[in-house]
Amino acid sequence: MSPAVDLVGDLRETVGSAQVLTDPDLTIGYVRDWTGRWTGNTTAVVRPGSVEEVQRVVRICQEAGAPLVPQGGNTGLVGGSIPHRGEVLLSLRRLDWLRPIEHDTGSVIAGAGVTLGTLQAHARKEGLVYAVDLASRDSATVGGTIATNAGGAFVVSRGDTRRQVRGLEVVFADGSVVSTIETLPKVSTGPDLLQTMIGSEGTLGVITSARLHLSIPNGAEHMVMLIGADTLADGLRVMGPGLRAIEFFDRACLEAVMEHRGLVRPIQGDFPFYLLVETTGNLDLEESSPAVVDRSLWVYRESITETINGLGVPLKLDVALPFDRMDEFADAVRALDAPGAIFLYGHLAEGNFHVNTVGSPDPDRASEAILGLVVSMGGAIASEHGIGVAKTGWWRRTTDPGSIELARRVKEALDPNRILNPQVFWG
Ligand code: FAD
Ligand code: 2HG
Ligand code: ZN
């Protein structure tokens, strides 16, 4: 950046001084990630309140050659939402408009800064459902969940974020804006190029609003059940018609959550794994399967991430394994000569594992060992949280060269000066 450019002054003029933060006491919440594993630094936190202001901020950064990092709720778990090398932090939280629900199209237009919790409440008031749900719902935003293609507990029955996006409005690195949010329910007028933004983690454009699909609840009575299981293979056998969610967690997770939240043991007996199942159907359980039925059981699953954070700065690896190797993976990861305390949990129907460790003397070495194991067993290094800065090397090593080259050409076309979140994927 040329020393003659007064970047902060230009940003202040554009969005107003109150919306540009440089005081470290005020910027700390934006430069440290949710887990505490990464703390970066920033030239300034900028909080535009309209699409036009986003465009102007992006143009100023482009002209100054100053990279920027888009941020929503800062709940991402792969270090992609914070500035690592003094980048401008573009907070989208003030883009929090929510239009009335359109019942004829079964959709709603939401600003990128609307939280999932607010969106869900808006849908619920009119008897509808926004399908994606995460324990981070009160902070995670529409823009952030699209940029990471967030999953959550209901992917098995309702799909991931990609399945909910009907249209997008995006500001590109040159400050131009392209929108498909004012669209008819079904058009076929060529490729929908804005879909490339889903899962792009702030590296290709800034999402400013979205048209999102809302589901009609099927009205069927459902039950929530906690089941003790000896193996994950036993859990996979529970899957069947009417399944809404099937989550698993291991003994270490349950013990830690009970301690942290002061909760009672929810089920008689002690098991290697526990399954939390939400279903409208009948479960094919063996007579002897220990199970308890209660809607409030979700707290045991949803408190795990917060509980682990309370134990220390965690190493988090979100991966996927082939179904028939999940138990073998659980055994092998516990046998690795690296980590400290290990916690295994995840979304069973996607072969998803959240491997969390706390107290590892060498988290980088632990990460290498665990991801190496995943790859050697035919798994994927990222299941739902994305690549961020945590897995860039593994992303390049495990993605086929044709796909990497395509990603490079798209990046080159949309952001030739690499000002958008430069440390993610390519850093
Ligand atoms: P941020 O963390 O702010 O950003 C995430 C990424 O998106 C960054 O790369 C950022 O640059 C980019 N980005 C953000 N906003 C925009 C925008 N408007 N335009 C372009 N790029 C943007 N994830 C799951 O998938 N499933 C879960 O079940 C789940 N549960 C969680 C539970 C807890 C307690 C926590 C803390 C996290 C959980 N997460 C989960 C991870 C996280 O909540 C998701 O990744 C979420 O989608 C991030 O949204 P955010 O608004 O916080 O985005
Ligand atoms: C979950 O499923 C989230 O609870 C967070 O994806 C997982 O904290 C984690 O590792
Ligand atoms: Zn998850």
Coordinates of N, CA and C and ligand atoms in Angstrom, one line a residue, residues 34 70-77 80-81 92 112 134-136 140-141 143-145 147-148 150-152 201-202 205-207 305 347 384-385 421, ligand 1:
W34 N -13.3 -17.7 17.7 CA -14.2 -18.2 18.7 C -13.5 -19.2 19.7
P70 N -13.9 -10.5 5.1 CA -15.3 -10.4 5.5 C -15.6 -11.2 6.7
Q71 N -16.4 -10.7 7.6 CA -16.8 -11.4 8.9 C -18.3 -11.2 9.2
G72 N -18.9 -12.3 9.6 CA -20.3 -12.3 10.1 C -20.3 -12.4 11.6
G73 N -20.7 -13.5 12.1 CA -20.8 -13.7 13.6 C -19.5 -14.1 14.2
N74 N -18.4 -14.4 13.4 CA -17.1 -14.8 13.9 C -17.2 -16.1 14.8
T75 N -18.1 -17.0 14.3 CA -18.2 -18.3 15.0 C -17.5 -19.4 14.2
G76 N -16.9 -19.0 13.1 CA -16.2 -20.0 12.2 C -15.1 -20.7 13.1
L77 N -14.8 -22.0 12.7 CA -13.9 -22.8 13.6 C -12.6 -23.2 12.9
G80 N -10.8 -18.7 9.5 CA -11.0 -18.0 8.3 C -11.7 -16.6 8.5
S81 N -12.2 -16.4 9.7 CA -13.0 -15.2 9.8 C -12.3 -14.0 10.4
L92 N -20.0 -7.6 8.6 CA -21.3 -7.4 7.8 C -22.5 -7.5 8.7
A112 N -27.2 -10.1 4.9 CA -26.1 -11.1 5.3 C -25.9 -11.1 6.8
L134 N -27.8 -24.5 14.0 CA -26.5 -24.7 14.6 C -26.6 -24.3 16.1
A135 N -25.8 -24.8 16.9 CA -25.7 -24.3 18.3 C -25.3 -22.9 18.4
S136 N -24.6 -22.4 17.3 CA -24.1 -21.0 17.3 C -25.2 -20.1 16.7
A140 N -24.1 -16.8 14.6 CA -23.8 -17.1 13.2 C -24.8 -16.4 12.3
T141 N -24.3 -15.9 11.2 CA -25.1 -15.1 10.3 C -25.5 -15.8 9.0
G143 N -24.9 -14.6 6.0 CA -23.7 -14.5 5.1 C -22.7 -15.5 5.4
G144 N -22.4 -15.7 6.7 CA -21.3 -16.6 7.2 C -21.7 -18.0 6.9
T145 N -23.0 -18.4 7.1 CA -23.4 -19.8 6.9 C -23.4 -20.1 5.4
A147 N -21.3 -18.6 3.2 CA -19.9 -18.6 2.8 C -19.2 -19.9 3.3
T148 N -19.7 -20.6 4.3 CA -19.1 -21.8 4.7 C -20.0 -23.0 4.3
A150 N -22.7 -24.0 5.7 CA -22.9 -24.7 7.1 C -23.9 -25.9 7.0
G151 N -23.6 -26.8 7.9 CA -24.4 -28.0 7.9 C -25.3 -28.1 9.1
G152 N -24.9 -28.7 10.2 CA -25.7 -28.8 11.4 C -26.4 -30.1 11.5
E201 N -16.0 -19.0 1.4 CA -15.3 -18.5 2.6 C -14.7 -17.1 2.5
G202 N -15.5 -16.3 1.8 CA -15.0 -14.9 1.8 C -13.9 -14.6 0.8
G205 N -16.1 -13.1 -3.1 CA -17.0 -12.0 -3.1 C -17.6 -11.8 -1.7
V206 N -18.2 -10.6 -1.5 CA -18.9 -10.3 -0.2 C -20.4 -10.5 -0.4
I207 N -20.9 -11.5 0.3 CA -22.4 -11.7 0.2 C -23.1 -10.6 1.1
T305 N -19.5 -28.1 22.3 CA -18.5 -27.2 21.8 C -18.1 -26.2 22.9
H347 N -22.1 -35.7 13.3 CA -23.4 -35.9 12.6 C -23.3 -37.2 11.9
E384 N -17.8 -30.0 7.3 CA -18.8 -28.9 7.3 C -18.2 -27.5 7.7
H385 N -17.1 -27.4 8.3 CA -16.6 -26.1 8.7 C -15.7 -25.4 7.7
N421 N -9.9 -12.0 1.6 CA -9.5 -13.0 2.5 C -8.3 -13.9 2.0
Ligands
FAD1 P1 -17.8 -16.1 10.3 O1 -17.2 -17.0 11.4 O2 -17.8 -14.6 10.6 O3 -17.1 -16.3 8.9 C1 -16.9 -17.6 8.4 C2 -16.3 -17.5 7.0 O4 -17.2 -16.9 6.1 C3 -15.0 -16.7 6.9 O5 -14.2 -17.2 5.9 C4 -15.6 -15.3 6.4 O6 -14.6 -14.6 5.7 C5 -16.7 -15.7 5.6 N1 -17.9 -14.8 5.6 C6 -18.6 -14.4 6.6 N2 -19.6 -13.6 6.2 C7 -19.4 -13.4 4.9 C8 -20.1 -12.6 3.9 N3 -21.2 -11.9 4.2 N4 -19.7 -12.7 2.7 C9 -18.6 -13.4 2.3 N5 -17.9 -14.2 3.2 C10 -18.3 -14.2 4.5 N6 -20.9 -25.2 11.6 C11 -21.6 -26.1 11.0 O7 -21.5 -26.2 9.8 N7 -22.4 -27.0 11.7 C12 -22.6 -26.9 13.0 O8 -23.3 -27.7 13.6 C13 -21.9 -25.9 13.7 N8 -22.1 -25.7 15.0 C14 -21.3 -24.8 15.7 C15 -21.5 -24.6 17.1 C16 -20.8 -23.7 17.8 C17 -21.1 -23.5 19.3 C18 -19.9 -22.8 17.1 C19 -19.1 -21.8 17.8 C20 -19.7 -23.0 15.7 C21 -20.4 -23.9 15.0 N9 -20.3 -24.1 13.7 C22 -21.0 -25.0 13.0 C23 -19.3 -23.2 12.9 C24 -19.9 -21.8 12.5 O9 -21.0 -21.4 13.3 C25 -20.3 -21.9 11.0 O10 -19.2 -22.1 10.2 C26 -21.1 -20.6 10.6 O11 -21.5 -20.8 9.3 C27 -20.2 -19.3 10.6 O12 -21.1 -18.2 10.5 P2 -20.5 -16.8 10.9 O13 -21.6 -15.7 10.5 O14 -20.1 -16.8 12.3 O15 -19.3 -16.6 9.9

